[in-house]
Coordinates of C-alpha atoms in Angstrom, one line a residue:
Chain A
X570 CA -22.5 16.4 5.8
X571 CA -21.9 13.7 8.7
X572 CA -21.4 15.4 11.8
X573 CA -19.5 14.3 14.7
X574 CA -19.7 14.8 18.0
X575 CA -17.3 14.2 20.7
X576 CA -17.3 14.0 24.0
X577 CA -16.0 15.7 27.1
X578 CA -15.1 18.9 25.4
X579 CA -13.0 19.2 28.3
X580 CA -10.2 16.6 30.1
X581 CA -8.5 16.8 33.4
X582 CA -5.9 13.7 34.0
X583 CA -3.8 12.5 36.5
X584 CA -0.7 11.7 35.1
X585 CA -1.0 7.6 35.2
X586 CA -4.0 7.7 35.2
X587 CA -6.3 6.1 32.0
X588 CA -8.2 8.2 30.0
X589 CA -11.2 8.2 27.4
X590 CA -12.6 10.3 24.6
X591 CA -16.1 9.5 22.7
X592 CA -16.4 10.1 19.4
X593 CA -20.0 9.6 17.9
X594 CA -21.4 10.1 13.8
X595 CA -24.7 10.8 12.6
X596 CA -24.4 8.1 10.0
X597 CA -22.1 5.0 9.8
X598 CA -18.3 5.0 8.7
X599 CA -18.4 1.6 8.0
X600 CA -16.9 1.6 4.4
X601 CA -18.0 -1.8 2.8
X602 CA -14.8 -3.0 2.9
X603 CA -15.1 -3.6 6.3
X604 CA -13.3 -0.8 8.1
X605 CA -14.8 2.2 10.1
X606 CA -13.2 5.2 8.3
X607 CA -12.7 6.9 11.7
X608 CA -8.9 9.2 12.1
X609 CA -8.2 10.8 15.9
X610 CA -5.6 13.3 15.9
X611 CA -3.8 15.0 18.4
X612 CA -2.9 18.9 18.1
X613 CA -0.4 19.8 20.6
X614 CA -0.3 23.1 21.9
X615 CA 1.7 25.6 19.2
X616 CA 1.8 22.5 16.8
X617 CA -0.2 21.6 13.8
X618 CA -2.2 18.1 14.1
X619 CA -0.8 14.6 14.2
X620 CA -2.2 11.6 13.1
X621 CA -2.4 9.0 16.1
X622 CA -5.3 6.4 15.1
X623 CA -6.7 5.5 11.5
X624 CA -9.5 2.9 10.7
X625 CA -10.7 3.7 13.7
X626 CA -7.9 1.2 15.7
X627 CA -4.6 1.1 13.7
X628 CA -1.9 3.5 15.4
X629 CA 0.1 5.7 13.2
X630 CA 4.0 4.8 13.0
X631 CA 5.4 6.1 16.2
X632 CA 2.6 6.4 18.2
X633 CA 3.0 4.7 21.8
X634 CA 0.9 1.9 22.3
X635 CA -0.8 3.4 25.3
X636 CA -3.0 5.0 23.1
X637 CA -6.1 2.9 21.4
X638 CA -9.1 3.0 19.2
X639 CA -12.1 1.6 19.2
X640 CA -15.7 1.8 18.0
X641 CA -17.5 1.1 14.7
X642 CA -20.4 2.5 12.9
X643 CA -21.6 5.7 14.7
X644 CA -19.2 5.3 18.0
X645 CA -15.8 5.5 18.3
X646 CA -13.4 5.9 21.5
X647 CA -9.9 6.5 22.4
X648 CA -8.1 5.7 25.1
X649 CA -5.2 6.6 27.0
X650 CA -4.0 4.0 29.1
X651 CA -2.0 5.8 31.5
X652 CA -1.4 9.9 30.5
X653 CA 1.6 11.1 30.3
X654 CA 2.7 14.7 30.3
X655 CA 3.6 14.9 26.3
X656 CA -0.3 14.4 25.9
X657 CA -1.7 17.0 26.7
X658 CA -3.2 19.5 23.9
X659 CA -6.8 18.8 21.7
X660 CA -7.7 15.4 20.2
X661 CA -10.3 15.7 17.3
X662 CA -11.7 12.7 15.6
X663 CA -13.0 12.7 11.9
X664 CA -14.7 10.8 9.6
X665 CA -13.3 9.9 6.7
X666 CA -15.5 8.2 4.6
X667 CA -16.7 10.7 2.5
X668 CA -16.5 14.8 1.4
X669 CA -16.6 16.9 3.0
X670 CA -14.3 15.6 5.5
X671 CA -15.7 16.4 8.7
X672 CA -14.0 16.8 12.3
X673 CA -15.3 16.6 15.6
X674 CA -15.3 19.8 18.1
X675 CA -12.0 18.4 19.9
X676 CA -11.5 17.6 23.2
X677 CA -9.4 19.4 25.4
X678 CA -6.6 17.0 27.7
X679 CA -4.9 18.9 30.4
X680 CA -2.9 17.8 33.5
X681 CA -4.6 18.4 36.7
Chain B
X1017 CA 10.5 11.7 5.3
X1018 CA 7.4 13.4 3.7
X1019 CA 7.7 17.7 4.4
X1020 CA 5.3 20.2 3.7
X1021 CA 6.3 23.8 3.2
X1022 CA 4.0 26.2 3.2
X1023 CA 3.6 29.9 2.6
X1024 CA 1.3 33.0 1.8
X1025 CA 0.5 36.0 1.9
X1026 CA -0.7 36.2 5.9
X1027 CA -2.9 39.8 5.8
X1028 CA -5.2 40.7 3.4
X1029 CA -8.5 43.5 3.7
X1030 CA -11.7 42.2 3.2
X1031 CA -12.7 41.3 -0.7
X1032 CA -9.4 40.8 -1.6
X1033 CA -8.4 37.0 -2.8
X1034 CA -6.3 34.7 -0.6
X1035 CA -3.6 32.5 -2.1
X1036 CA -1.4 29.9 -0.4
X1037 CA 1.0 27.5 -1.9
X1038 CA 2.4 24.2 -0.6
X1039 CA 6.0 22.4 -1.6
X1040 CA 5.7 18.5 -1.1
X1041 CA 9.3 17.1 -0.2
X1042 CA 10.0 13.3 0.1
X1043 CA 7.6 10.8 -1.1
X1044 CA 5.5 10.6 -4.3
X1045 CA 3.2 13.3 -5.7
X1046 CA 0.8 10.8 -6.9
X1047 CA -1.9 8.7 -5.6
X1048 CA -2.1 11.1 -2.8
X1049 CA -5.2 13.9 -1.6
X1050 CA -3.4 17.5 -1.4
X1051 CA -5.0 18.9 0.8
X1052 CA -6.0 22.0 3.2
X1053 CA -7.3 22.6 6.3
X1054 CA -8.6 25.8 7.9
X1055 CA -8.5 26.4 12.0
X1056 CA -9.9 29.6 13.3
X1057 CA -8.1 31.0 16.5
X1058 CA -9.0 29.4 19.2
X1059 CA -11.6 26.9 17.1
X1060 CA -11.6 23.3 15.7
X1061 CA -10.3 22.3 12.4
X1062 CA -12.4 23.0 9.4
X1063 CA -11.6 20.9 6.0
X1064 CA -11.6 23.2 2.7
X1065 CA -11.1 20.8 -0.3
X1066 CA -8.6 18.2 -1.5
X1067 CA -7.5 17.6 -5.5
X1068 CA -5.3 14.2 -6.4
X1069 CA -2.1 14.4 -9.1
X1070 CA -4.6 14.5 -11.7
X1071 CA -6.7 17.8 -10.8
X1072 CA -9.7 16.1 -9.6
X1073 CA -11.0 17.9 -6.7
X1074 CA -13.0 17.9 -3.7
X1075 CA -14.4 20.8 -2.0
X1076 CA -16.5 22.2 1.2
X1077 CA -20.0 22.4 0.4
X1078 CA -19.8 26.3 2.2
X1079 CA -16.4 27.1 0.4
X1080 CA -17.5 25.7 -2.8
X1081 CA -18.4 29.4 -4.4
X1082 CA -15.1 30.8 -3.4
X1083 CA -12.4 28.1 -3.3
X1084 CA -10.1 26.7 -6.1
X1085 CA -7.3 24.4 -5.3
X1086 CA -4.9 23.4 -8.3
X1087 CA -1.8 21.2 -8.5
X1088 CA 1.0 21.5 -10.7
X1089 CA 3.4 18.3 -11.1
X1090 CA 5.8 19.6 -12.1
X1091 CA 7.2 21.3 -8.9
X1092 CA 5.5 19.2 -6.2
X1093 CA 3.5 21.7 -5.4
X1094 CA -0.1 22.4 -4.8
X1095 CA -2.2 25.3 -4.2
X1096 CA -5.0 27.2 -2.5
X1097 CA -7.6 30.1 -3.8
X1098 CA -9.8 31.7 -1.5
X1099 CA -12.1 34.4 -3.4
X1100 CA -13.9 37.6 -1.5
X1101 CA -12.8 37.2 2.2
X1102 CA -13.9 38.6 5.1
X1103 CA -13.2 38.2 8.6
X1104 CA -14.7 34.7 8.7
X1105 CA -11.7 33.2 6.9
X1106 CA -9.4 34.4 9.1
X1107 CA -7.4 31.4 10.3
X1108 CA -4.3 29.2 10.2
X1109 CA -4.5 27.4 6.6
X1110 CA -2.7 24.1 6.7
X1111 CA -1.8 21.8 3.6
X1112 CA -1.2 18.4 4.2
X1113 CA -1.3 14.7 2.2
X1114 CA -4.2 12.5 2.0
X1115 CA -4.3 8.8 1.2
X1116 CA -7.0 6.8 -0.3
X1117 CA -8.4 6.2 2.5
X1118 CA -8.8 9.6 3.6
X1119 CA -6.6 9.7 6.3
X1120 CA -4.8 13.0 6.9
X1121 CA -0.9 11.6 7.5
X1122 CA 1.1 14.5 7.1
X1123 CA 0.7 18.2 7.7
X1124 CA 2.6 21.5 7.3
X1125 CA 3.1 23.7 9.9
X1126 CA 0.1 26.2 9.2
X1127 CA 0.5 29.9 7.6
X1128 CA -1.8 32.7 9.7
X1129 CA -3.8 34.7 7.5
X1130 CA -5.8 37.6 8.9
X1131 CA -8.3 39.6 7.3
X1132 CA -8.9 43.2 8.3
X1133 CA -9.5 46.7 7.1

């Protein structure tokens, strides 16, 4: 199974303030096609997850552009450009390049 | 607007067989990954398997033994067998779609299933 990592487990923001999760993989996502099979989601607290990134850089419909990806092969970020309250909750990543799917141990994003 | 609607039986005693069904509204059945997704309280997410229109399926290497996930086309619908559980599987089970590239787009809102004597 690939296993990913991410890190800080934990996030205190600043509203306005940027922010930055890592994401790493113990083997490469990159799908021969050319893309990084890389997904970050965001669970809000009570809700089920939502899909904000895919490919490793291409927001889902409706997400703000103040949130990016990044990365290829084994690393992988997100970033917030400036936090906003709504964001709070756990951000997971996961690779998606192969079975078993696998996700990372989220990363918690709280308001200081 | 894709929808997932979800439900189960959400207490079972230990041994006993877990079964959760999912109704897909909005969108094709097909050329999709139905799919399901474990969370332990308090834990990360935790993928189970995934099966496509056709009944080819995917499943967690540790689940493997114990899990069966089947579709039926006819009602939009798939489902989700968990054999022998114990308090391990207790979690929130979601469903949710796949696409080909393995992105998870859409999920359901989760059914809590304990397991306890």
């Amino acid at each position: 199974d690939i296993v990913m990592t991410q890190s800080p487990l934990s996030l205190p923001v600043t509203p306005g303030e940027p922010a930055s999760i890592s994401c790493r993989s113990s083997q490469s996502l990159l799908h021969s096609n050319g893309y990084s099979y890389l997904d970050w989601y965001l669970q809000k607290p009570g809700q089920s997850p939502q899909l904000l990134i895919h490919l490793s850089s291409y927001r889902a419909s409706g997400v703000p552009d103040r949130f990016s990806g990044s990365g290829s092969r084994t690393n992988f970020t997100l970033k917030i450009t400036r936090v906003e309250a709504e964001d709070v909750g756990v951000y997971y990543c996961m690779q998606a390049l192969q079975t078993p799917k696998t996700f990372g141990q989220g990363t918690k994003v709280e308001i200081k | 607007q894709v929808q997932l609607q979800q439900w189960g039986a959400g207490l079972l005693k230990p041994s006993e067989t877990l079964s959760l069904t999912c109704a897909v509204y909005g969108g094709s059945f097909s050329g999709y990954y139905w799919t399901w997704i474990r969370q332990p309280p308090g834990k990360g997410l935790d993928w189970i398997g995934e099966i496509n229109h056709s009944g080819s399926a995917n499943y967690s290497p540790s689940l493997k033994s114990r899990v069966t996930i089947s579709v039926d086309t006819s009602k939009n619908q798939f489902s989700l067998i968990l054999s022998s559980v114990t308090a391990a599987d207790t979690a929130l089970y979601y469903c949710a779609r796949g696409n080909d590239e393995g992105t998870v787009e859409y999920w359901g809102q989760g059914t809590l299933v304990t397991v306890s004597s």
